[in-house]
mmCIF file of C-alpha atoms in Angstrom:
data_model
loop_
_atom_site.group_PDB
_atom_site.id
_atom_site.type_symbol
_atom_site.label_atom_id
_atom_site.label_comp_id
_atom_site.label_asym_id
_atom_site.label_seq_id
_atom_site.Cartn_x
_atom_site.Cartn_y
_atom_site.Cartn_z
ATOM 1 C CA MET A 1 -22.610 -15.837 10.430
ATOM 2 C CA LYS A 2 -22.647 -15.853 14.190
ATOM 3 C CA ASN A 3 -21.357 -12.778 15.962
ATOM 4 C CA GLU A 4 -18.260 -14.574 17.186
ATOM 5 C CA ILE A 5 -14.721 -15.201 15.997
ATOM 6 C CA GLN A 6 -13.364 -18.585 15.054
ATOM 7 C CA ASP A 7 -10.363 -20.268 16.703
ATOM 8 C CA LYS A 8 -7.767 -18.303 14.715
ATOM 9 C CA GLY A 9 -9.096 -15.116 16.279
ATOM 10 C CA TRP A 10 -10.337 -13.429 13.104
ATOM 11 C CA LEU A 11 -12.347 -14.047 9.949
ATOM 12 C CA LEU A 12 -11.225 -13.893 6.325
ATOM 13 C CA ALA A 13 -13.671 -12.285 3.883
ATOM 14 C CA PRO A 14 -12.444 -12.535 0.277
ATOM 15 C CA SER A 15 -13.941 -9.882 -1.992
ATOM 16 C CA LEU A 16 -15.603 -11.054 -5.201
ATOM 17 C CA LEU A 17 -14.754 -7.711 -6.794
ATOM 18 C CA SER A 18 -11.300 -9.156 -7.546
ATOM 19 C CA ALA A 19 -12.567 -12.533 -8.755
ATOM 20 C CA ASP A 20 -12.815 -13.634 -12.363
ATOM 21 C CA PHE A 21 -16.318 -12.479 -13.328
ATOM 22 C CA TYR A 22 -16.427 -15.112 -16.057
ATOM 23 C CA SER A 23 -16.356 -17.903 -13.472
ATOM 24 C CA LEU A 24 -17.800 -16.584 -10.223
ATOM 25 C CA LYS A 25 -19.088 -20.025 -9.255
ATOM 26 C CA ASP A 26 -15.531 -21.365 -9.422
ATOM 27 C CA SER A 27 -14.387 -18.362 -7.388
ATOM 28 C CA LEU A 28 -16.774 -19.340 -4.591
ATOM 29 C CA SER A 29 -15.263 -22.821 -4.555
ATOM 30 C CA PHE A 30 -11.760 -21.310 -4.482
ATOM 31 C CA ILE A 31 -12.708 -19.144 -1.500
ATOM 32 C CA GLU A 32 -13.986 -22.133 0.450
ATOM 33 C CA LYS A 33 -10.943 -24.243 -0.476
ATOM 34 C CA LYS A 34 -8.551 -21.506 0.661
ATOM 35 C CA GLY A 35 -10.202 -20.988 4.033
ATOM 36 C CA GLY A 36 -12.510 -18.038 3.462
ATOM 37 C CA ASP A 37 -15.069 -17.509 6.206
ATOM 38 C CA VAL A 38 -17.317 -14.892 4.593
ATOM 39 C CA ILE A 39 -18.043 -13.854 0.993
ATOM 40 C CA HIS A 40 -17.667 -10.090 0.645
ATOM 41 C CA ILE A 41 -19.798 -8.741 -2.209
ATOM 42 C CA ASP A 42 -19.179 -5.144 -3.263
ATOM 43 C CA VAL A 43 -22.279 -3.602 -4.823
ATOM 44 C CA MET A 44 -21.411 -0.398 -6.672
ATOM 45 C CA ASP A 45 -23.915 1.901 -8.363
ATOM 46 C CA GLY A 46 -21.765 4.207 -10.497
ATOM 47 C CA THR A 47 -22.887 7.193 -8.408
ATOM 48 C CA PHE A 48 -21.651 6.794 -4.845
ATOM 49 C CA VAL A 49 -18.538 5.269 -6.424
ATOM 50 C CA PRO A 50 -17.504 5.536 -10.098
ATOM 51 C CA GLN A 51 -17.912 1.922 -11.169
ATOM 52 C CA ILE A 52 -20.874 -0.475 -11.407
ATOM 53 C CA SER A 53 -20.488 -4.048 -10.206
ATOM 54 C CA PHE A 54 -22.975 -6.647 -8.966
ATOM 55 C CA GLY A 55 -26.735 -6.506 -8.577
ATOM 56 C CA GLN A 56 -29.380 -8.630 -6.926
ATOM 57 C CA PRO A 57 -29.634 -11.212 -9.756
ATOM 58 C CA VAL A 58 -25.930 -12.046 -9.413
ATOM 59 C CA VAL A 59 -26.211 -12.479 -5.654
ATOM 60 C CA ALA A 60 -29.292 -14.668 -6.069
ATOM 61 C CA SER A 61 -27.613 -16.842 -8.685
ATOM 62 C CA LEU A 62 -24.566 -17.399 -6.459
ATOM 63 C CA ARG A 63 -26.491 -18.083 -3.273
ATOM 64 C CA SER A 64 -27.086 -21.783 -3.965
ATOM 65 C CA HIS A 65 -23.402 -22.397 -4.682
ATOM 66 C CA SER A 66 -21.999 -21.558 -1.240
ATOM 67 C CA THR A 67 -22.928 -22.137 2.370
ATOM 68 C CA LEU A 68 -20.717 -19.278 3.531
ATOM 69 C CA PRO A 69 -22.409 -16.091 4.719
ATOM 70 C CA PHE A 70 -22.727 -13.279 2.187
ATOM 71 C CA ASP A 71 -21.803 -9.797 3.398
ATOM 72 C CA VAL A 72 -23.295 -7.439 0.820
ATOM 73 C CA HIS A 73 -21.418 -4.142 0.959
ATOM 74 C CA LEU A 74 -23.677 -1.472 -0.493
ATOM 75 C CA MET A 75 -21.526 1.261 -2.019
ATOM 76 C CA VAL A 76 -24.644 2.996 -3.296
ATOM 77 C CA GLU A 77 -26.695 6.128 -2.846
ATOM 78 C CA HIS A 78 -30.002 5.642 -1.002
ATOM 79 C CA PRO A 79 -29.090 2.221 0.436
ATOM 80 C CA GLU A 80 -32.453 2.038 2.206
ATOM 81 C CA THR A 81 -34.094 1.324 -1.151
ATOM 82 C CA GLN A 82 -31.956 -1.761 -1.761
ATOM 83 C CA ILE A 83 -32.172 -3.630 1.525
ATOM 84 C CA GLU A 84 -35.243 -5.787 1.014
ATOM 85 C CA SER A 85 -34.256 -6.906 -2.473
ATOM 86 C CA PHE A 86 -30.758 -7.945 -1.410
ATOM 87 C CA ALA A 87 -32.215 -9.763 1.577
ATOM 88 C CA LYS A 88 -34.427 -11.732 -0.812
ATOM 89 C CA ALA A 89 -31.418 -12.388 -3.046
ATOM 90 C CA GLY A 90 -29.612 -14.136 -0.214
ATOM 91 C CA ALA A 91 -27.590 -11.641 1.819
ATOM 92 C CA ASP A 92 -26.778 -12.560 5.412
ATOM 93 C CA TRP A 93 -25.197 -9.235 6.259
ATOM 94 C CA ILE A 94 -25.947 -5.875 4.687
ATOM 95 C CA THR A 95 -23.343 -3.180 5.169
ATOM 96 C CA PHE A 96 -24.118 0.355 4.005
ATOM 97 C CA HIS A 97 -22.087 3.543 4.011
ATOM 98 C CA TRP A 98 -22.496 6.136 6.713
ATOM 99 C CA GLU A 99 -21.824 8.811 4.092
ATOM 100 C CA ALA A 100 -24.626 7.625 1.789
ATOM 101 C CA ALA A 101 -27.477 7.800 4.279
ATOM 102 C CA LEU A 102 -29.208 10.130 6.720
ATOM 103 C CA HIS A 103 -31.454 7.953 8.896
ATOM 104 C CA HIS A 104 -28.877 5.389 9.952
ATOM 105 C CA HIS A 105 -30.758 3.885 12.885
ATOM 106 C CA ARG A 106 -33.853 3.444 10.730
ATOM 107 C CA ILE A 107 -31.843 1.533 8.120
ATOM 108 C CA ILE A 108 -30.175 -0.650 10.750
ATOM 109 C CA THR A 109 -33.593 -1.464 12.195
ATOM 110 C CA ALA A 110 -34.935 -2.346 8.739
ATOM 111 C CA ILE A 111 -32.032 -4.740 8.191
ATOM 112 C CA HIS A 112 -32.590 -6.384 11.572
ATOM 113 C CA ASP A 113 -36.314 -6.681 10.912
ATOM 114 C CA LEU A 114 -35.450 -8.835 7.893
ATOM 115 C CA GLY A 115 -33.461 -11.169 10.118
ATOM 116 C CA LEU A 116 -30.056 -10.001 8.864
ATOM 117 C CA LYS A 117 -26.963 -8.527 10.484
ATOM 118 C CA ALA A 118 -26.383 -4.812 9.915
ATOM 119 C CA GLY A 119 -23.091 -3.113 9.180
ATOM 120 C CA ILE A 120 -21.926 0.467 8.696
ATOM 121 C CA SER A 121 -18.927 1.365 6.538
ATOM 122 C CA LEU A 122 -16.682 4.422 6.861
ATOM 123 C CA VAL A 123 -14.607 5.920 4.053
ATOM 124 C CA PRO A 124 -11.076 6.995 5.068
ATOM 125 C CA SER A 125 -12.073 10.630 5.668
ATOM 126 C CA THR A 126 -14.944 9.820 8.057
ATOM 127 C CA PRO A 127 -13.916 9.799 11.742
ATOM 128 C CA VAL A 128 -15.061 7.243 14.284
ATOM 129 C CA SER A 129 -16.773 10.052 16.214
ATOM 130 C CA ALA A 130 -19.376 10.266 13.430
ATOM 131 C CA VAL A 131 -20.805 6.834 14.261
ATOM 132 C CA GLU A 132 -20.721 6.882 18.068
ATOM 133 C CA GLU A 133 -24.492 7.192 18.422
ATOM 134 C CA ILE A 134 -25.205 4.016 16.445
ATOM 135 C CA LEU A 135 -22.472 1.768 17.896
ATOM 136 C CA PRO A 136 -24.914 0.075 20.320
ATOM 137 C CA PHE A 137 -27.086 -1.068 17.400
ATOM 138 C CA VAL A 138 -24.742 -2.334 14.674
ATOM 139 C CA ASP A 139 -23.261 -5.791 14.233
ATOM 140 C CA LEU A 140 -20.289 -4.694 12.152
ATOM 141 C CA ILE A 141 -18.229 -1.592 11.436
ATOM 142 C CA LEU A 142 -16.332 -1.719 8.143
ATOM 143 C CA VAL A 143 -13.242 0.498 8.095
ATOM 144 C CA MET A 144 -12.217 1.394 4.561
ATOM 145 C CA THR A 145 -8.442 1.702 4.220
ATOM 146 C CA VAL A 146 -8.732 2.849 0.603
ATOM 147 C CA ASN A 147 -11.218 5.193 -1.024
ATOM 148 C CA PRO A 148 -14.010 2.888 -2.204
ATOM 149 C CA GLY A 149 -14.749 2.102 -5.812
ATOM 150 C CA PHE A 150 -11.773 0.206 -7.229
ATOM 151 C CA GLY A 151 -9.833 -2.925 -6.374
ATOM 152 C CA GLY A 152 -6.052 -3.083 -6.061
ATOM 153 C CA GLN A 153 -5.532 0.300 -4.343
ATOM 154 C CA ILE A 154 -2.770 1.263 -1.923
ATOM 155 C CA PHE A 155 -3.455 0.868 1.806
ATOM 156 C CA ILE A 156 -4.006 4.145 3.705
ATOM 157 C CA GLU A 157 -2.254 3.527 7.005
ATOM 158 C CA ASN A 158 -3.782 6.494 8.868
ATOM 159 C CA ALA A 159 -7.262 5.097 8.232
ATOM 160 C CA ALA A 160 -6.289 1.906 10.044
ATOM 161 C CA GLU A 161 -5.960 3.843 13.298
ATOM 162 C CA LYS A 162 -9.748 3.721 13.516
ATOM 163 C CA ILE A 163 -9.567 0.007 14.291
ATOM 164 C CA LYS A 164 -8.119 0.516 17.755
ATOM 165 C CA GLN A 165 -10.488 3.408 18.418
ATOM 166 C CA LEU A 166 -13.447 1.185 17.597
ATOM 167 C CA LYS A 167 -12.114 -1.686 19.687
ATOM 168 C CA ASP A 168 -11.659 0.635 22.660
ATOM 169 C CA LYS A 169 -15.188 1.997 22.302
ATOM 170 C CA LYS A 170 -16.529 -1.542 22.012
ATOM 171 C CA LEU A 171 -14.840 -2.509 25.261
ATOM 172 C CA ASP A 172 -15.844 0.674 27.089
ATOM 173 C CA GLY A 173 -19.467 0.458 25.948
ATOM 174 C CA GLY A 174 -19.905 -3.295 26.225
ATOM 175 C CA TYR A 175 -20.912 -3.473 22.560
ATOM 176 C CA SER A 176 -20.866 -6.580 20.368
ATOM 177 C CA TYR A 177 -20.014 -5.312 16.878
ATOM 178 C CA LEU A 178 -17.165 -6.751 14.833
ATOM 179 C CA VAL A 179 -14.533 -4.530 13.237
ATOM 180 C CA SER A 180 -13.880 -5.332 9.596
ATOM 181 C CA VAL A 181 -11.177 -3.768 7.409
ATOM 182 C CA ASP A 182 -11.253 -3.447 3.624
ATOM 183 C CA GLY A 183 -8.748 -1.963 1.209
ATOM 184 C CA GLY A 184 -5.192 -2.704 0.179
ATOM 185 C CA ILE A 185 -5.007 -5.836 2.324
ATOM 186 C CA ASN A 186 -1.987 -8.011 1.572
ATOM 187 C CA SER A 187 0.261 -10.166 3.752
ATOM 188 C CA GLU A 188 1.992 -7.126 5.258
ATOM 189 C CA THR A 189 -1.014 -4.861 5.834
ATOM 190 C CA ALA A 190 -3.141 -7.752 7.105
ATOM 191 C CA ARG A 191 -0.716 -8.151 9.990
ATOM 192 C CA VAL A 192 -0.931 -4.416 10.679
ATOM 193 C CA VAL A 193 -4.725 -4.403 10.959
ATOM 194 C CA LEU A 194 -4.854 -7.659 12.923
ATOM 195 C CA ASP A 195 -2.354 -6.223 15.409
ATOM 196 C CA LYS A 196 -4.670 -3.228 15.808
ATOM 197 C CA GLY A 197 -7.546 -5.571 16.643
ATOM 198 C CA ALA A 198 -9.442 -6.236 13.404
ATOM 199 C CA ASP A 199 -11.971 -9.064 13.633
ATOM 200 C CA ILE A 200 -12.483 -9.463 9.869
ATOM 201 C CA ILE A 201 -10.077 -8.779 7.022
ATOM 202 C CA VAL A 202 -11.423 -8.252 3.518
ATOM 203 C CA SER A 203 -8.933 -9.110 0.798
ATOM 204 C CA GLY A 204 -9.437 -9.066 -2.952
ATOM 205 C CA SER A 205 -6.452 -8.898 -5.278
ATOM 206 C CA SER A 206 -3.952 -10.519 -2.916
ATOM 207 C CA PHE A 207 -6.324 -13.336 -2.021
ATOM 208 C CA PHE A 208 -7.182 -14.302 -5.576
ATOM 209 C CA LYS A 209 -3.564 -13.997 -6.731
ATOM 210 C CA GLY A 210 -2.600 -16.429 -3.960
ATOM 211 C CA SER A 211 -0.165 -13.957 -2.385
ATOM 212 C CA LEU A 212 -2.031 -13.429 0.903
ATOM 213 C CA ILE A 213 0.046 -15.373 3.434
ATOM 214 C CA LEU A 214 -0.779 -15.194 7.132
#
């Protein structure tokens, strides 16, 4: 995915976490048919978050069934150990959690060295100030508006305030990262985050139920 926004002004990234796992190939087709721009793939390890979801073999098996970019969201401990294998599996973006790592710049560099885009994700309790030092280097900041680990949660409105903060810092610093938002996104909350300046909206339950109307 190029680091630019399409004509509508934002990108839609449906999350496979809310798809029917029995027919993920059909879910990819549904995403493309309904105007998805990016495939958001939540990788959960049962440690950083309670549940376990997709691994590299699933990503690799899906890769040939879609031309859309894959944003692999690593909700895992020690994300640096997973980067190369997910790159080989077919990721275009790799987004890891600020809270799960120590050497953030090193991980971002490793992602870039593999020819991929690098993203950092923030849980609702992590302030924007935590990531200021790495803003010049990332391609994406993912703002979590729910606590990660489960689909279908309620939107945390206070967490969405980070969107404007990140947009202001992007403008002030002349940075190029995109601001993505994930968690509790439905027709109502999508408008809230887009009004605050989100570049990418991640939607799971509402998208696959057909109730996301924008």
